[in-house]
Each structure stands twice: as C-alpha cells, then as structure tokens.
C-alpha cells in the first residue's frame, strides 16, 4: 500500500533494537513523505526500559500531533502542510548531520 503523506508519521526505534534496527527504521522513513525518524537510546521496549527518557522523546511528538489537530484540519481534505521530507533524530542533545544529509539529534 502507498502512504499518501498527508498525515505525519513518526518512527521511533531504539539504538540497540535488534528487531528493527535504526538503519532499518531510517531506510523506511526515507521512503515515507512527511515522516520523522527518532532514534531512542535504548532497546526494543523503551517504555519499560527507560520511561523517563521515553517520555522526553515522545512528548514533543505528541505536542506536534496536537498542534496539527484542530477542527478546521479534521474537516479539510488537504489540511497537512508537508515538511521537507523525512528527518532522522537521535533524540536529545545538539543536532548533527547524518550521512544521508538529514538532521540528527542524539538523546
């Protein structure tokens, strides 16, 4: 199935996740319009491995979703303003540039 890109999609993967590695997640995000990729310093279950840091990573994403979710947008057929492609973030400190040229933030 093809994803339209009208709705933002957020990918979250742990640095040490062997089931879905950061590289796998980044490759997928690169193929999805309006996606954002966040690499979390942890494994496959960040909610239980490090819930405090997980909350710091997920809260900004939830705020972005809430900011986009307003009545006019819900009723409009083309409400989402596209971003400039997918981005990869390692959630946390200062930004750097990934080999793909995308912005990366380490957490």
mmCIF file with all atom_site columns, C-alpha atoms in Angstrom:
data_model
loop_
_atom_site.group_PDB
_atom_site.id
_atom_site.type_symbol
_atom_site.label_atom_id
_atom_site.label_alt_id
_atom_site.label_comp_id
_atom_site.label_asym_id
_atom_site.label_entity_id
_atom_site.label_seq_id
_atom_site.pdbx_PDB_ins_code
_atom_site.Cartn_x
_atom_site.Cartn_y
_atom_site.Cartn_z
_atom_site.occupancy
_atom_site.B_iso_or_equiv
_atom_site.pdbx_formal_charge
_atom_site.auth_seq_id
_atom_site.auth_comp_id
_atom_site.auth_asym_id
_atom_site.auth_atom_id
_atom_site.pdbx_PDB_model_num
ATOM 1   C CA . UNK A 1 1   ? 0.000   0.000  0.000  1.00 0.00 ? 1   UNK A CA 1
ATOM 2   C CA . UNK A 1 2   ? 1.182   3.505  -0.761 1.00 0.00 ? 2   UNK A CA 1
ATOM 3   C CA . UNK A 1 3   ? 1.210   6.111  2.006  1.00 0.00 ? 3   UNK A CA 1
ATOM 4   C CA . UNK A 1 4   ? -0.127  9.483  0.810  1.00 0.00 ? 4   UNK A CA 1
ATOM 5   C CA . UNK A 1 5   ? 1.996   11.681 3.099  1.00 0.00 ? 5   UNK A CA 1
ATOM 6   C CA . UNK A 1 6   ? -0.987  13.841 4.073  1.00 0.00 ? 6   UNK A CA 1
ATOM 7   C CA . UNK A 1 7   ? -0.703  12.653 7.673  1.00 0.00 ? 7   UNK A CA 1
ATOM 8   C CA . UNK A 1 8   ? 2.636   12.956 9.501  1.00 0.00 ? 8   UNK A CA 1
ATOM 9   C CA . UNK A 1 9   ? 4.191   9.645  10.526 1.00 0.00 ? 9   UNK A CA 1
ATOM 10  C CA . UNK A 1 10  ? 6.707   9.305  13.352 1.00 0.00 ? 10  UNK A CA 1
ATOM 11  C CA . UNK A 1 11  ? 9.119   6.370  13.528 1.00 0.00 ? 11  UNK A CA 1
ATOM 12  C CA . UNK A 1 12  ? 10.788  5.562  16.857 1.00 0.00 ? 12  UNK A CA 1
ATOM 13  C CA . UNK A 1 13  ? 13.488  2.933  17.226 1.00 0.00 ? 13  UNK A CA 1
ATOM 14  C CA . UNK A 1 14  ? 15.949  2.112  19.981 1.00 0.00 ? 14  UNK A CA 1
ATOM 15  C CA . UNK A 1 15  ? 19.673  2.331  19.301 1.00 0.00 ? 15  UNK A CA 1
ATOM 16  C CA . UNK A 1 16  ? 20.091  -1.283 20.452 1.00 0.00 ? 16  UNK A CA 1
ATOM 17  C CA . UNK A 1 17  ? 16.876  -2.647 18.925 1.00 0.00 ? 17  UNK A CA 1
ATOM 18  C CA . UNK A 1 18  ? 17.818  -5.798 17.035 1.00 0.00 ? 18  UNK A CA 1
ATOM 19  C CA . UNK A 1 19  ? 14.242  -6.494 15.839 1.00 0.00 ? 19  UNK A CA 1
ATOM 20  C CA . UNK A 1 20  ? 14.006  -3.179 13.999 1.00 0.00 ? 20  UNK A CA 1
ATOM 21  C CA . UNK A 1 21  ? 17.423  -1.564 13.826 1.00 0.00 ? 21  UNK A CA 1
ATOM 22  C CA . UNK A 1 22  ? 17.950  2.196  13.499 1.00 0.00 ? 22  UNK A CA 1
ATOM 23  C CA . UNK A 1 23  ? 19.228  1.615  9.965  1.00 0.00 ? 23  UNK A CA 1
ATOM 24  C CA . UNK A 1 24  ? 16.053  -0.285 9.016  1.00 0.00 ? 24  UNK A CA 1
ATOM 25  C CA . UNK A 1 25  ? 13.891  2.444  10.508 1.00 0.00 ? 25  UNK A CA 1
ATOM 26  C CA . UNK A 1 26  ? 15.803  5.243  8.777  1.00 0.00 ? 26  UNK A CA 1
ATOM 27  C CA . UNK A 1 27  ? 15.534  3.459  5.397  1.00 0.00 ? 27  UNK A CA 1
ATOM 28  C CA . UNK A 1 28  ? 11.783  3.136  5.880  1.00 0.00 ? 28  UNK A CA 1
ATOM 29  C CA . UNK A 1 29  ? 11.388  6.769  6.945  1.00 0.00 ? 29  UNK A CA 1
ATOM 30  C CA . UNK A 1 30  ? 13.287  7.917  3.860  1.00 0.00 ? 30  UNK A CA 1
ATOM 31  C CA . UNK A 1 31  ? 10.571  6.301  1.720  1.00 0.00 ? 31  UNK A CA 1
ATOM 32  C CA . UNK A 1 32  ? 7.652   7.906  3.572  1.00 0.00 ? 32  UNK A CA 1
ATOM 33  C CA . UNK A 1 33  ? 6.734   11.519 2.818  1.00 0.00 ? 33  UNK A CA 1
ATOM 34  C CA . UNK A 1 34  ? 6.301   13.784 5.843  1.00 0.00 ? 34  UNK A CA 1
ATOM 35  C CA . UNK A 1 35  ? 7.847   11.284 8.218  1.00 0.00 ? 35  UNK A CA 1
ATOM 36  C CA . UNK A 1 36  ? 10.170  11.867 11.123 1.00 0.00 ? 36  UNK A CA 1
ATOM 37  C CA . UNK A 1 37  ? 12.591  9.267  12.465 1.00 0.00 ? 37  UNK A CA 1
ATOM 38  C CA . UNK A 1 38  ? 13.704  9.353  16.097 1.00 0.00 ? 38  UNK A CA 1
ATOM 39  C CA . UNK A 1 39  ? 16.420  7.025  17.338 1.00 0.00 ? 39  UNK A CA 1
ATOM 40  C CA . UNK A 1 40  ? 15.996  6.453  21.072 1.00 0.00 ? 40  UNK A CA 1
ATOM 41  C CA . UNK A 1 41  ? 18.970  5.457  23.232 1.00 0.00 ? 41  UNK A CA 1
ATOM 42  C CA . UNK A 1 42  ? 17.675  2.067  24.273 1.00 0.00 ? 42  UNK A CA 1
ATOM 43  C CA . UNK A 1 43  ? 16.332  -1.217 23.036 1.00 0.00 ? 43  UNK A CA 1
ATOM 44  C CA . UNK A 1 44  ? 13.024  -2.589 21.799 1.00 0.00 ? 44  UNK A CA 1
ATOM 45  C CA . UNK A 1 45  ? 10.896  -1.598 24.829 1.00 0.00 ? 45  UNK A CA 1
ATOM 46  C CA . UNK A 1 46  ? 11.793  1.996  25.749 1.00 0.00 ? 46  UNK A CA 1
ATOM 47  C CA . UNK A 1 47  ? 8.546   2.466  27.684 1.00 0.00 ? 47  UNK A CA 1
ATOM 48  C CA . UNK A 1 48  ? 9.690   -0.052 30.269 1.00 0.00 ? 48  UNK A CA 1
ATOM 49  C CA . UNK A 1 49  ? 13.494  0.174  29.884 1.00 0.00 ? 49  UNK A CA 1
ATOM 50  C CA . UNK A 1 50  ? 13.710  3.937  30.438 1.00 0.00 ? 50  UNK A CA 1
ATOM 51  C CA . UNK A 1 51  ? 10.252  5.520  30.832 1.00 0.00 ? 51  UNK A CA 1
ATOM 52  C CA . UNK A 1 52  ? 11.582  8.916  31.929 1.00 0.00 ? 52  UNK A CA 1
ATOM 53  C CA . UNK A 1 53  ? 13.684  9.414  28.809 1.00 0.00 ? 53  UNK A CA 1
ATOM 54  C CA . UNK A 1 54  ? 10.978  7.843  26.636 1.00 0.00 ? 54  UNK A CA 1
ATOM 55  C CA . UNK A 1 55  ? 8.562   10.494 27.898 1.00 0.00 ? 55  UNK A CA 1
ATOM 56  C CA . UNK A 1 56  ? 11.081  13.213 26.954 1.00 0.00 ? 56  UNK A CA 1
ATOM 57  C CA . UNK A 1 57  ? 11.291  11.751 23.439 1.00 0.00 ? 57  UNK A CA 1
ATOM 58  C CA . UNK A 1 58  ? 7.574   11.174 22.883 1.00 0.00 ? 58  UNK A CA 1
ATOM 59  C CA . UNK A 1 59  ? 6.193   14.373 24.460 1.00 0.00 ? 59  UNK A CA 1
ATOM 60  C CA . UNK A 1 60  ? 7.416   16.697 21.659 1.00 0.00 ? 60  UNK A CA 1
ATOM 61  C CA . UNK A 1 61  ? 5.946   14.327 19.063 1.00 0.00 ? 61  UNK A CA 1
ATOM 62  C CA . UNK A 1 62  ? 2.583   14.321 20.832 1.00 0.00 ? 62  UNK A CA 1
ATOM 63  C CA . UNK A 1 63  ? 2.687   18.124 21.046 1.00 0.00 ? 63  UNK A CA 1
ATOM 64  C CA . UNK A 1 64  ? 3.291   18.312 17.279 1.00 0.00 ? 64  UNK A CA 1
ATOM 65  C CA . UNK A 1 65  ? 0.348   15.993 16.660 1.00 0.00 ? 65  UNK A CA 1
ATOM 66  C CA . UNK A 1 66  ? -1.909  18.039 18.928 1.00 0.00 ? 66  UNK A CA 1
ATOM 67  C CA . UNK A 1 67  ? -0.792  21.279 17.275 1.00 0.00 ? 67  UNK A CA 1
ATOM 68  C CA . UNK A 1 68  ? -1.849  19.889 13.887 1.00 0.00 ? 68  UNK A CA 1
ATOM 69  C CA . UNK A 1 69  ? -5.149  18.523 15.195 1.00 0.00 ? 69  UNK A CA 1
ATOM 70  C CA . UNK A 1 70  ? -7.642  21.351 15.057 1.00 0.00 ? 70  UNK A CA 1
ATOM 71  C CA . UNK A 1 71  ? -11.281 21.305 13.847 1.00 0.00 ? 71  UNK A CA 1
ATOM 72  C CA . UNK A 1 72  ? -10.528 23.002 10.523 1.00 0.00 ? 72  UNK A CA 1
ATOM 73  C CA . UNK A 1 73  ? -7.876  20.406 9.738  1.00 0.00 ? 73  UNK A CA 1
ATOM 74  C CA . UNK A 1 74  ? -10.103 17.461 10.601 1.00 0.00 ? 74  UNK A CA 1
ATOM 75  C CA . UNK A 1 75  ? -12.772 18.636 8.180  1.00 0.00 ? 75  UNK A CA 1
ATOM 76  C CA . UNK A 1 76  ? -10.416 19.745 5.408  1.00 0.00 ? 76  UNK A CA 1
ATOM 77  C CA . UNK A 1 77  ? -9.318  17.290 2.761  1.00 0.00 ? 77  UNK A CA 1
ATOM 78  C CA . UNK A 1 78  ? -5.791  18.731 2.417  1.00 0.00 ? 78  UNK A CA 1
ATOM 79  C CA . UNK A 1 79  ? -5.051  20.006 5.917  1.00 0.00 ? 79  UNK A CA 1
ATOM 80  C CA . UNK A 1 80  ? -1.475  18.852 6.477  1.00 0.00 ? 80  UNK A CA 1
ATOM 81  C CA . UNK A 1 81  ? 1.299   21.130 5.273  1.00 0.00 ? 81  UNK A CA 1
ATOM 82  C CA . UNK A 1 82  ? 4.094   18.866 4.030  1.00 0.00 ? 82  UNK A CA 1
ATOM 83  C CA . UNK A 1 83  ? 7.505   19.104 5.616  1.00 0.00 ? 83  UNK A CA 1
ATOM 84  C CA . UNK A 1 84  ? 10.735  18.862 3.670  1.00 0.00 ? 84  UNK A CA 1
ATOM 85  C CA . UNK A 1 85  ? 10.995  15.083 3.574  1.00 0.00 ? 85  UNK A CA 1
ATOM 86  C CA . UNK A 1 86  ? 11.812  12.671 6.326  1.00 0.00 ? 86  UNK A CA 1
ATOM 87  C CA . UNK A 1 87  ? 14.160  13.601 9.122  1.00 0.00 ? 87  UNK A CA 1
ATOM 88  C CA . UNK A 1 88  ? 16.138  11.444 11.438 1.00 0.00 ? 88  UNK A CA 1
ATOM 89  C CA . UNK A 1 89  ? 16.646  12.434 15.042 1.00 0.00 ? 89  UNK A CA 1
ATOM 90  C CA . UNK A 1 90  ? 18.588  10.759 17.751 1.00 0.00 ? 90  UNK A CA 1
ATOM 91  C CA . UNK A 1 91  ? 16.538  12.306 20.498 1.00 0.00 ? 91  UNK A CA 1
ATOM 92  C CA . UNK A 1 92  ? 18.371  14.622 22.871 1.00 0.00 ? 92  UNK A CA 1
ATOM 93  C CA . UNK A 1 93  ? 21.421  16.825 22.542 1.00 0.00 ? 93  UNK A CA 1
ATOM 94  C CA . UNK A 1 94  ? 22.671  19.138 19.802 1.00 0.00 ? 94  UNK A CA 1
ATOM 95  C CA . UNK A 1 95  ? 21.879  18.440 16.139 1.00 0.00 ? 95  UNK A CA 1
ATOM 96  C CA . UNK A 1 96  ? 24.351  16.895 13.726 1.00 0.00 ? 96  UNK A CA 1
ATOM 97  C CA . UNK A 1 97  ? 24.115  15.844 10.101 1.00 0.00 ? 97  UNK A CA 1
ATOM 98  C CA . UNK A 1 98  ? 23.644  12.162 9.262  1.00 0.00 ? 98  UNK A CA 1
ATOM 99  C CA . UNK A 1 99  ? 25.497  10.603 6.280  1.00 0.00 ? 99  UNK A CA 1
ATOM 100 C CA . UNK A 1 100 ? 22.220  10.945 4.349  1.00 0.00 ? 100 UNK A CA 1
ATOM 101 C CA . UNK A 1 101 ? 22.301  14.706 4.966  1.00 0.00 ? 101 UNK A CA 1
ATOM 102 C CA . UNK A 1 102 ? 19.346  14.572 7.338  1.00 0.00 ? 102 UNK A CA 1
ATOM 103 C CA . UNK A 1 103 ? 19.318  16.322 10.712 1.00 0.00 ? 103 UNK A CA 1
ATOM 104 C CA . UNK A 1 104 ? 20.116  14.027 13.656 1.00 0.00 ? 104 UNK A CA 1
ATOM 105 C CA . UNK A 1 105 ? 19.662  14.804 17.343 1.00 0.00 ? 105 UNK A CA 1
ATOM 106 C CA . UNK A 1 106 ? 21.242  12.414 19.856 1.00 0.00 ? 106 UNK A CA 1
ATOM 107 C CA . UNK A 1 107 ? 19.390  11.720 23.092 1.00 0.00 ? 107 UNK A CA 1
#
